[in-house]
Amino acid sequence: MTVPKTLTLSNGVEMPIFGLGTWQSKPEEVVAAVKAAVKDGYRLIDTAAGYLNEDAIGQALQELFAEGVVKRDELFITTKCPPDELGPDAIEASLRESLKKLKLDQVDLYLAHMPGAFDKDFKQLHEVKVEDIWRTLEGLYEKKLTRAIGISNYSIAQVDRILKVAKVPIHNHQVELHLYFQQKALVEHAKQHNITVTAYAPIGSPGRAAFVLPNGYKPEWPAAPSPLEDQEVAALATKYSKSPAQILLRHLLQKGIAIIPKSIHEARIIENNRIWDFELTAEEVAKLDSAPQNPRLFWQDFLVGHPEDPFKEEREQKA
């Protein structure tokens, strides 16, 4: 099975199926990471205003262009609007600030990072609905500030609400997705509506334990089994002489799901990209598909109490 290296969005734009995630990548680290990735053949770089590293990524891109490593039109840059700038009057300014930091005239994909809007003091804006956010994103698309628009961390019900009012289709939905949280219903729903899916935390986000917010706050993440330690994954890694991470990434690729594994280490960045020279059998994919499903890792607790909390039903079930 030859896995295509791009996904075709519903507007015809080609999006790489494999890229570099940059969450938790500090500015001083991400310049080297982006440059190493692009030099190794990565063509998708995923960031967000909330990652506080767009300036550094912009620096890395300019250095790559100046060195002749790659041209702008050969790269696909995704960024996201943070919750405290999702009010309809704030989104365009947020994107323009991201463009300034990235030193670009246009991004390739712009996502609403969350379905719930907040003000600058991080007070929940209950009056702002996902439909309002989407209409504003459509305006940015029409102004050609971005080649495609999408969402992140939305529920199926919220996607359906957008589809009822959308003049521009949802081009991409980025969600937590890995072996132990495969989101099968959401992926199938997206497929039915020609929405591409990007998986964040595709190997189970082993680095989340070290995450600390800029203000020093350290979230208490729920304990969870690691897909990297799954026995079936380990057996396949031995069979194919690959790492467990490479098996997990290949599994998602063969399902047509875009992946953005994060790393700041050049050796790991290169290793993650060595997933094109082997193929899992249909039986092996099915076996991984049947892995036990656990609750999500990222609950975005700041959305609790917001009318647009996408995980309300899951929270109730968990409780």
mmCIF file of C-alpha atoms in Angstrom:
data_model
loop_
_atom_site.group_PDB
_atom_site.id
_atom_site.type_symbol
_atom_site.label_atom_id
_atom_site.label_comp_id
_atom_site.label_asym_id
_atom_site.label_seq_id
_atom_site.Cartn_x
_atom_site.Cartn_y
_atom_site.Cartn_z
ATOM 1 C CA MET A 1 0.000 0.000 0.000
ATOM 2 C CA THR A 2 1.517 3.257 -1.125
ATOM 3 C CA VAL A 3 0.448 6.011 1.240
ATOM 4 C CA PRO A 4 0.012 9.353 -0.567
ATOM 5 C CA LYS A 5 2.140 12.103 0.924
ATOM 6 C CA THR A 6 -0.639 14.657 0.628
ATOM 7 C CA LEU A 7 -4.340 14.904 1.377
ATOM 8 C CA THR A 8 -6.539 16.890 -0.986
ATOM 9 C CA LEU A 9 -8.709 19.373 0.888
ATOM 10 C CA SER A 10 -12.219 19.991 -0.403
ATOM 11 C CA ASN A 11 -11.081 23.232 -2.058
ATOM 12 C CA GLY A 12 -8.353 21.416 -3.996
ATOM 13 C CA VAL A 13 -5.434 22.510 -1.805
ATOM 14 C CA GLU A 14 -2.876 19.764 -1.224
ATOM 15 C CA MET A 15 -1.975 19.325 2.445
ATOM 16 C CA PRO A 16 0.975 17.128 3.476
ATOM 17 C CA ILE A 17 -0.170 14.102 5.456
ATOM 18 C CA PHE A 18 2.945 14.220 7.631
ATOM 19 C CA GLY A 19 4.467 17.152 9.464
ATOM 20 C CA LEU A 20 6.192 18.555 12.523
ATOM 21 C CA GLY A 21 4.232 19.441 15.632
ATOM 22 C CA THR A 22 5.661 22.269 17.733
ATOM 23 C CA TRP A 23 3.610 22.327 20.956
ATOM 24 C CA GLN A 24 5.968 22.598 23.957
ATOM 25 C CA SER A 25 8.825 23.612 21.645
ATOM 26 C CA LYS A 26 10.536 26.628 23.176
ATOM 27 C CA PRO A 27 11.588 29.426 20.808
ATOM 28 C CA GLU A 28 15.286 28.688 21.258
ATOM 29 C CA GLU A 29 14.630 25.021 20.422
ATOM 30 C CA VAL A 30 12.126 25.283 17.617
ATOM 31 C CA VAL A 31 14.395 27.112 15.145
ATOM 32 C CA ALA A 32 16.746 24.145 14.990
ATOM 33 C CA ALA A 33 13.855 21.675 15.004
ATOM 34 C CA VAL A 34 12.063 23.295 12.070
ATOM 35 C CA LYS A 35 15.261 23.597 10.060
ATOM 36 C CA ALA A 36 16.199 19.977 10.720
ATOM 37 C CA ALA A 37 12.708 18.813 9.770
ATOM 38 C CA VAL A 38 12.513 20.748 6.523
ATOM 39 C CA LYS A 39 16.011 19.629 5.517
ATOM 40 C CA ASP A 40 14.876 16.053 6.109
ATOM 41 C CA GLY A 41 11.885 16.458 3.810
ATOM 42 C CA TYR A 42 9.103 17.645 6.104
ATOM 43 C CA ARG A 43 6.787 20.040 4.296
ATOM 44 C CA LEU A 44 4.122 20.660 6.967
ATOM 45 C CA ILE A 45 4.862 22.738 10.063
ATOM 46 C CA ASP A 46 2.089 23.007 12.662
ATOM 47 C CA THR A 47 2.025 25.742 15.284
ATOM 48 C CA ALA A 48 -0.417 27.995 17.136
ATOM 49 C CA ALA A 49 -0.473 31.459 18.627
ATOM 50 C CA GLY A 50 -0.840 29.757 22.000
ATOM 51 C CA TYR A 51 2.441 27.880 21.593
ATOM 52 C CA LEU A 52 4.334 31.188 21.876
ATOM 53 C CA ASN A 53 6.855 30.179 19.219
ATOM 54 C CA GLU A 54 5.543 31.680 15.975
ATOM 55 C CA ASP A 55 8.321 34.305 15.988
ATOM 56 C CA ALA A 56 10.994 31.620 16.148
ATOM 57 C CA ILE A 57 9.306 29.542 13.455
ATOM 58 C CA GLY A 58 9.185 32.637 11.266
ATOM 59 C CA GLN A 59 12.917 33.073 11.815
ATOM 60 C CA ALA A 60 13.570 29.444 10.864
ATOM 61 C CA LEU A 61 11.472 29.783 7.707
ATOM 62 C CA GLN A 62 13.294 32.911 6.594
ATOM 63 C CA GLU A 63 16.647 31.207 7.142
ATOM 64 C CA LEU A 64 15.514 28.204 5.112
ATOM 65 C CA PHE A 65 14.320 30.446 2.278
ATOM 66 C CA ALA A 66 17.560 32.465 2.326
ATOM 67 C CA GLU A 67 19.663 29.296 2.273
ATOM 68 C CA GLY A 68 17.735 28.012 -0.738
ATOM 69 C CA VAL A 69 16.645 24.863 1.094
ATOM 70 C CA VAL A 70 13.015 25.322 0.175
ATOM 71 C CA LYS A 71 10.647 27.872 -1.380
ATOM 72 C CA ARG A 72 7.606 29.277 0.360
ATOM 73 C CA ASP A 73 5.155 27.515 -1.957
ATOM 74 C CA GLU A 74 6.737 24.167 -1.108
ATOM 75 C CA LEU A 75 5.758 24.430 2.555
ATOM 76 C CA PHE A 76 2.402 24.102 4.307
ATOM 77 C CA ILE A 77 2.119 26.223 7.452
ATOM 78 C CA THR A 78 -0.729 25.712 9.916
ATOM 79 C CA THR A 79 -1.454 27.972 12.858
ATOM 80 C CA LYS A 80 -4.390 28.445 15.201
ATOM 81 C CA CYS A 81 -6.406 31.211 16.823
ATOM 82 C CA PRO A 82 -6.275 30.968 20.645
ATOM 83 C CA PRO A 83 -9.450 30.864 22.751
ATOM 84 C CA ASP A 84 -8.977 34.398 24.110
ATOM 85 C CA GLU A 85 -8.961 35.805 20.563
ATOM 86 C CA LEU A 86 -11.905 33.818 19.195
ATOM 87 C CA GLY A 87 -14.390 36.644 19.583
ATOM 88 C CA PRO A 88 -15.555 37.684 16.091
ATOM 89 C CA ASP A 89 -13.989 41.134 16.547
ATOM 90 C CA ALA A 90 -10.599 39.685 17.502
ATOM 91 C CA ILE A 91 -9.914 36.791 15.110
ATOM 92 C CA GLU A 92 -8.663 38.783 12.128
ATOM 93 C CA ALA A 93 -6.261 40.800 14.255
ATOM 94 C CA SER A 94 -5.020 37.558 15.778
ATOM 95 C CA LEU A 95 -4.301 36.032 12.376
ATOM 96 C CA ARG A 96 -2.571 39.182 11.158
ATOM 97 C CA GLU A 97 -0.356 39.116 14.254
ATOM 98 C CA SER A 98 0.461 35.462 13.579
ATOM 99 C CA LEU A 99 1.355 36.329 9.982
ATOM 100 C CA LYS A 100 3.615 39.107 11.213
ATOM 101 C CA LYS A 101 5.413 36.747 13.568
ATOM 102 C CA LEU A 102 5.675 33.996 10.977
ATOM 103 C CA LYS A 103 6.873 36.576 8.436
ATOM 104 C CA LEU A 104 4.330 35.356 5.899
ATOM 105 C CA ASP A 105 1.651 36.995 3.790
ATOM 106 C CA GLN A 106 -0.624 33.974 4.105
ATOM 107 C CA VAL A 107 -0.826 30.723 6.046
ATOM 108 C CA ASP A 108 -1.935 27.507 4.409
ATOM 109 C CA LEU A 109 -4.386 26.471 7.109
ATOM 110 C CA TYR A 110 -5.927 28.491 9.928
ATOM 111 C CA LEU A 111 -7.793 26.717 12.709
ATOM 112 C CA ALA A 112 -10.011 27.819 15.554
ATOM 113 C CA HIS A 113 -8.032 26.184 18.366
ATOM 114 C CA MET A 114 -11.111 25.596 20.539
ATOM 115 C CA PRO A 115 -14.881 25.919 20.101
ATOM 116 C CA GLY A 116 -15.234 28.108 23.194
ATOM 117 C CA ALA A 117 -14.431 31.828 23.010
ATOM 118 C CA PHE A 118 -12.915 33.873 25.859
ATOM 119 C CA ASP A 119 -11.990 37.504 26.361
ATOM 120 C CA LYS A 120 -8.498 38.826 27.103
ATOM 121 C CA ASP A 121 -9.008 38.231 30.822
ATOM 122 C CA PHE A 122 -9.932 34.633 29.941
ATOM 123 C CA LYS A 123 -13.542 35.146 30.908
ATOM 124 C CA GLN A 124 -15.871 32.817 29.033
ATOM 125 C CA LEU A 125 -17.839 34.508 26.256
ATOM 126 C CA HIS A 126 -21.075 32.527 26.364
ATOM 127 C CA GLU A 127 -22.712 34.577 23.640
ATOM 128 C CA VAL A 128 -20.149 33.585 21.001
ATOM 129 C CA LYS A 129 -21.245 30.414 19.246
ATOM 130 C CA VAL A 130 -19.267 28.125 16.951
ATOM 131 C CA GLU A 131 -21.336 29.463 14.053
ATOM 132 C CA ASP A 132 -20.074 33.002 14.811
ATOM 133 C CA ILE A 133 -16.473 31.813 14.881
ATOM 134 C CA TRP A 134 -16.904 29.992 11.581
ATOM 135 C CA ARG A 135 -18.402 32.984 9.791
ATOM 136 C CA THR A 136 -15.383 35.054 10.797
ATOM 137 C CA LEU A 137 -12.990 32.362 9.556
ATOM 138 C CA GLU A 138 -14.837 32.384 6.241
ATOM 139 C CA GLY A 139 -14.128 36.097 5.986
ATOM 140 C CA LEU A 140 -10.404 35.504 6.469
ATOM 141 C CA TYR A 141 -10.500 32.820 3.785
ATOM 142 C CA GLU A 142 -12.242 35.188 1.386
ATOM 143 C CA LYS A 143 -9.554 37.809 2.075
ATOM 144 C CA LYS A 144 -6.944 35.177 1.146
ATOM 145 C CA LEU A 145 -5.140 35.500 4.464
ATOM 146 C CA THR A 146 -5.261 31.712 4.574
ATOM 147 C CA ARG A 147 -5.547 29.055 1.879
ATOM 148 C CA ALA A 148 -7.823 26.856 3.996
ATOM 149 C CA ILE A 149 -9.764 27.014 7.261
ATOM 150 C CA GLY A 150 -10.676 24.492 9.893
ATOM 151 C CA ILE A 151 -11.307 23.689 13.514
ATOM 152 C CA SER A 152 -9.692 21.890 16.443
ATOM 153 C CA ASN A 153 -11.181 20.050 19.414
ATOM 154 C CA TYR A 154 -14.803 20.314 18.242
ATOM 155 C CA SER A 155 -17.505 17.717 18.857
ATOM 156 C CA ILE A 156 -19.458 16.007 16.095
ATOM 157 C CA ALA A 157 -22.541 17.993 17.111
ATOM 158 C CA GLN A 158 -20.614 21.259 16.755
ATOM 159 C CA VAL A 159 -19.331 20.192 13.339
ATOM 160 C CA ASP A 160 -22.918 19.504 12.272
ATOM 161 C CA ARG A 161 -24.000 22.964 13.418
ATOM 162 C CA ILE A 162 -21.259 24.573 11.328
ATOM 163 C CA LEU A 163 -22.153 22.483 8.293
ATOM 164 C CA LYS A 164 -25.696 23.859 8.425
ATOM 165 C CA VAL A 165 -24.514 27.468 8.014
ATOM 166 C CA ALA A 166 -21.165 27.132 6.241
ATOM 167 C CA LYS A 167 -20.598 28.900 2.942
ATOM 168 C CA VAL A 168 -17.023 27.592 2.943
ATOM 169 C CA PRO A 169 -16.626 23.897 3.868
ATOM 170 C CA ILE A 170 -14.616 22.810 6.876
ATOM 171 C CA HIS A 171 -11.310 21.838 5.320
ATOM 172 C CA ASN A 172 -9.622 20.184 8.302
ATOM 173 C CA HIS A 173 -10.328 19.101 11.873
ATOM 174 C CA GLN A 174 -7.380 18.661 14.243
ATOM 175 C CA VAL A 175 -8.084 16.473 17.263
ATOM 176 C CA GLU A 176 -6.391 14.295 19.863
ATOM 177 C CA LEU A 177 -6.085 10.923 18.191
ATOM 178 C CA HIS A 178 -3.829 7.946 18.943
ATOM 179 C CA LEU A 179 -3.947 4.175 19.435
ATOM 180 C CA TYR A 180 -5.860 4.335 22.716
ATOM 181 C CA PHE A 181 -8.168 7.168 21.652
ATOM 182 C CA GLN A 182 -8.992 6.598 17.998
ATOM 183 C CA GLN A 183 -12.127 8.784 17.738
ATOM 184 C CA LYS A 184 -13.623 6.382 15.207
ATOM 185 C CA ALA A 185 -17.057 8.025 15.085
ATOM 186 C CA LEU A 186 -15.550 11.476 14.558
ATOM 187 C CA VAL A 187 -13.198 10.206 11.829
ATOM 188 C CA GLU A 188 -16.030 8.454 10.007
ATOM 189 C CA HIS A 189 -18.239 11.550 10.302
ATOM 190 C CA ALA A 190 -15.444 13.700 8.878
ATOM 191 C CA LYS A 191 -14.969 11.284 5.988
ATOM 192 C CA GLN A 192 -18.679 11.479 5.169
ATOM 193 C CA HIS A 193 -18.418 15.263 4.913
ATOM 194 C CA ASN A 194 -15.065 15.399 3.085
ATOM 195 C CA ILE A 195 -13.242 16.903 6.061
ATOM 196 C CA THR A 196 -9.616 15.851 6.489
ATOM 197 C CA VAL A 197 -8.502 14.896 9.993
ATOM 198 C CA THR A 198 -5.182 15.717 11.641
ATOM 199 C CA ALA A 199 -4.106 13.758 14.705
ATOM 200 C CA TYR A 200 -2.286 15.580 17.457
ATOM 201 C CA ALA A 201 -0.592 13.456 20.122
ATOM 202 C CA PRO A 202 -0.342 10.611 17.556
ATOM 203 C CA ILE A 203 1.992 8.567 19.761
ATOM 204 C CA GLY A 204 0.188 9.399 23.016
ATOM 205 C CA SER A 205 1.991 12.639 23.930
ATOM 206 C CA PRO A 206 4.704 11.225 26.207
ATOM 207 C CA GLY A 207 6.051 14.756 26.665
ATOM 208 C CA ARG A 208 2.909 16.165 28.238
ATOM 209 C CA ALA A 209 4.159 15.242 31.720
ATOM 210 C CA ALA A 210 6.834 17.928 31.426
ATOM 211 C CA PHE A 211 4.450 20.665 30.285
ATOM 212 C CA VAL A 212 4.446 23.893 32.286
ATOM 213 C CA LEU A 213 2.491 27.010 31.339
ATOM 214 C CA PRO A 214 4.417 30.292 30.896
ATOM 215 C CA ASN A 215 3.025 31.470 34.241
ATOM 216 C CA GLY A 216 4.575 28.456 35.970
ATOM 217 C CA TYR A 217 1.344 26.487 36.361
ATOM 218 C CA LYS A 218 1.796 22.751 35.824
ATOM 219 C CA PRO A 219 -1.426 20.921 34.865
ATOM 220 C CA GLU A 220 -2.156 17.594 36.499
ATOM 221 C CA TRP A 221 -2.619 15.293 33.539
ATOM 222 C CA PRO A 222 -4.547 12.068 34.131
ATOM 223 C CA ALA A 223 -2.465 8.906 34.355
ATOM 224 C CA ALA A 224 -2.835 6.819 31.207
ATOM 225 C CA PRO A 225 -1.212 3.787 29.594
ATOM 226 C CA SER A 226 1.269 4.614 26.856
ATOM 227 C CA PRO A 227 0.639 3.402 23.294
ATOM 228 C CA LEU A 228 4.427 3.198 22.975
ATOM 229 C CA GLU A 229 4.357 0.308 25.462
ATOM 230 C CA ASP A 230 1.523 -1.614 23.816
ATOM 231 C CA GLN A 231 2.437 -5.295 23.346
ATOM 232 C CA GLU A 232 1.042 -5.502 19.808
ATOM 233 C CA VAL A 233 2.955 -2.358 18.844
ATOM 234 C CA ALA A 234 6.132 -3.818 20.345
ATOM 235 C CA ALA A 235 5.698 -7.054 18.370
ATOM 236 C CA LEU A 236 5.250 -5.138 15.120
ATOM 237 C CA ALA A 237 8.255 -2.962 15.905
ATOM 238 C CA THR A 238 10.360 -6.105 16.235
ATOM 239 C CA LYS A 239 8.928 -7.619 13.043
ATOM 240 C CA TYR A 240 9.631 -4.551 10.916
ATOM 241 C CA SER A 241 12.803 -3.398 12.699
ATOM 242 C CA LYS A 242 11.132 -0.116 13.537
ATOM 243 C CA SER A 243 10.522 1.830 16.733
ATOM 244 C CA PRO A 244 7.134 1.683 18.495
ATOM 245 C CA ALA A 245 6.612 5.340 17.511
ATOM 246 C CA GLN A 246 7.143 4.492 13.846
ATOM 247 C CA ILE A 247 4.543 1.708 14.065
ATOM 248 C CA LEU A 248 2.006 4.067 15.665
ATOM 249 C CA LEU A 249 2.623 6.752 13.040
ATOM 250 C CA ARG A 250 2.417 4.289 10.141
ATOM 251 C CA HIS A 251 -0.889 2.945 11.495
ATOM 252 C CA LEU A 252 -2.474 6.384 11.267
ATOM 253 C CA LEU A 253 -0.947 7.127 7.869
ATOM 254 C CA GLN A 254 -2.474 3.999 6.388
ATOM 255 C CA LYS A 255 -5.871 5.180 7.635
ATOM 256 C CA GLY A 256 -5.531 8.468 5.739
ATOM 257 C CA ILE A 257 -5.126 10.570 8.887
ATOM 258 C CA ALA A 258 -2.592 13.412 8.902
ATOM 259 C CA ILE A 259 -0.021 13.267 11.693
ATOM 260 C CA ILE A 260 2.134 15.935 13.335
ATOM 261 C CA PRO A 261 4.498 14.238 15.809
ATOM 262 C CA LYS A 262 6.361 16.767 17.928
ATOM 263 C CA SER A 263 10.071 16.649 18.635
ATOM 264 C CA ILE A 264 12.950 19.060 19.140
ATOM 265 C CA HIS A 265 15.615 16.368 18.765
ATOM 266 C CA GLU A 266 17.091 16.009 15.295
ATOM 267 C CA ALA A 267 17.604 12.247 15.560
ATOM 268 C CA ARG A 268 13.969 11.736 16.593
ATOM 269 C CA ILE A 269 12.720 14.120 13.912
ATOM 270 C CA ILE A 270 14.559 12.062 11.300
ATOM 271 C CA GLU A 271 13.411 8.753 12.795
ATOM 272 C CA ASN A 272 9.770 9.838 12.731
ATOM 273 C CA ASN A 273 10.084 10.456 8.992
ATOM 274 C CA ARG A 274 11.375 6.923 8.283
ATOM 275 C CA ILE A 275 7.908 5.429 7.970
ATOM 276 C CA TRP A 276 7.567 5.269 4.203
ATOM 277 C CA ASP A 277 9.523 2.075 3.496
ATOM 278 C CA PHE A 278 7.275 -0.532 5.124
ATOM 279 C CA GLU A 279 3.621 -1.446 5.206
ATOM 280 C CA LEU A 280 1.374 -2.895 7.886
ATOM 281 C CA THR A 281 -0.877 -5.648 6.610
ATOM 282 C CA ALA A 282 -4.654 -5.244 6.660
ATOM 283 C CA GLU A 283 -4.772 -7.752 9.510
ATOM 284 C CA GLU A 284 -2.189 -5.786 11.497
ATOM 285 C CA VAL A 285 -4.092 -2.537 10.970
ATOM 286 C CA ALA A 286 -7.280 -4.253 12.114
ATOM 287 C CA LYS A 287 -5.498 -5.592 15.199
ATOM 288 C CA LEU A 288 -4.316 -2.101 16.128
ATOM 289 C CA ASP A 289 -7.788 -0.754 15.395
ATOM 290 C CA SER A 290 -9.108 -3.105 18.088
ATOM 291 C CA ALA A 291 -6.827 -1.724 20.811
ATOM 292 C CA PRO A 292 -8.626 -0.822 24.073
ATOM 293 C CA GLN A 293 -10.027 2.691 24.044
ATOM 294 C CA ASN A 294 -9.389 4.933 27.029
ATOM 295 C CA PRO A 295 -10.604 8.443 27.894
ATOM 296 C CA ARG A 296 -8.921 11.372 26.211
ATOM 297 C CA LEU A 297 -5.654 12.766 27.587
ATOM 298 C CA PHE A 298 -6.462 16.442 27.045
ATOM 299 C CA TRP A 299 -9.687 17.549 28.692
ATOM 300 C CA GLN A 300 -9.203 21.327 28.279
ATOM 301 C CA ASP A 301 -10.736 21.907 31.714
ATOM 302 C CA PHE A 302 -10.917 25.666 31.193
ATOM 303 C CA LEU A 303 -13.927 24.948 28.956
ATOM 304 C CA VAL A 304 -15.962 23.499 31.842
ATOM 305 C CA GLY A 305 -19.119 25.573 32.212
ATOM 306 C CA HIS A 306 -18.848 27.068 28.721
ATOM 307 C CA PRO A 307 -21.929 26.467 26.542
ATOM 308 C CA GLU A 308 -19.530 25.393 23.798
ATOM 309 C CA ASP A 309 -17.657 22.852 25.935
ATOM 310 C CA PRO A 310 -17.206 20.044 23.366
ATOM 311 C CA PHE A 311 -16.484 17.384 25.975
ATOM 312 C CA LYS A 312 -19.458 17.951 28.276
ATOM 313 C CA GLU A 313 -21.035 14.560 27.606
ATOM 314 C CA GLU A 314 -17.706 12.765 27.954
ATOM 315 C CA ARG A 315 -17.062 14.533 31.264
ATOM 316 C CA GLU A 316 -20.453 13.408 32.544
ATOM 317 C CA GLN A 317 -19.792 9.819 31.490
ATOM 318 C CA LYS A 318 -16.360 9.894 33.117
ATOM 319 C CA ALA A 319 -17.823 11.235 36.355
#
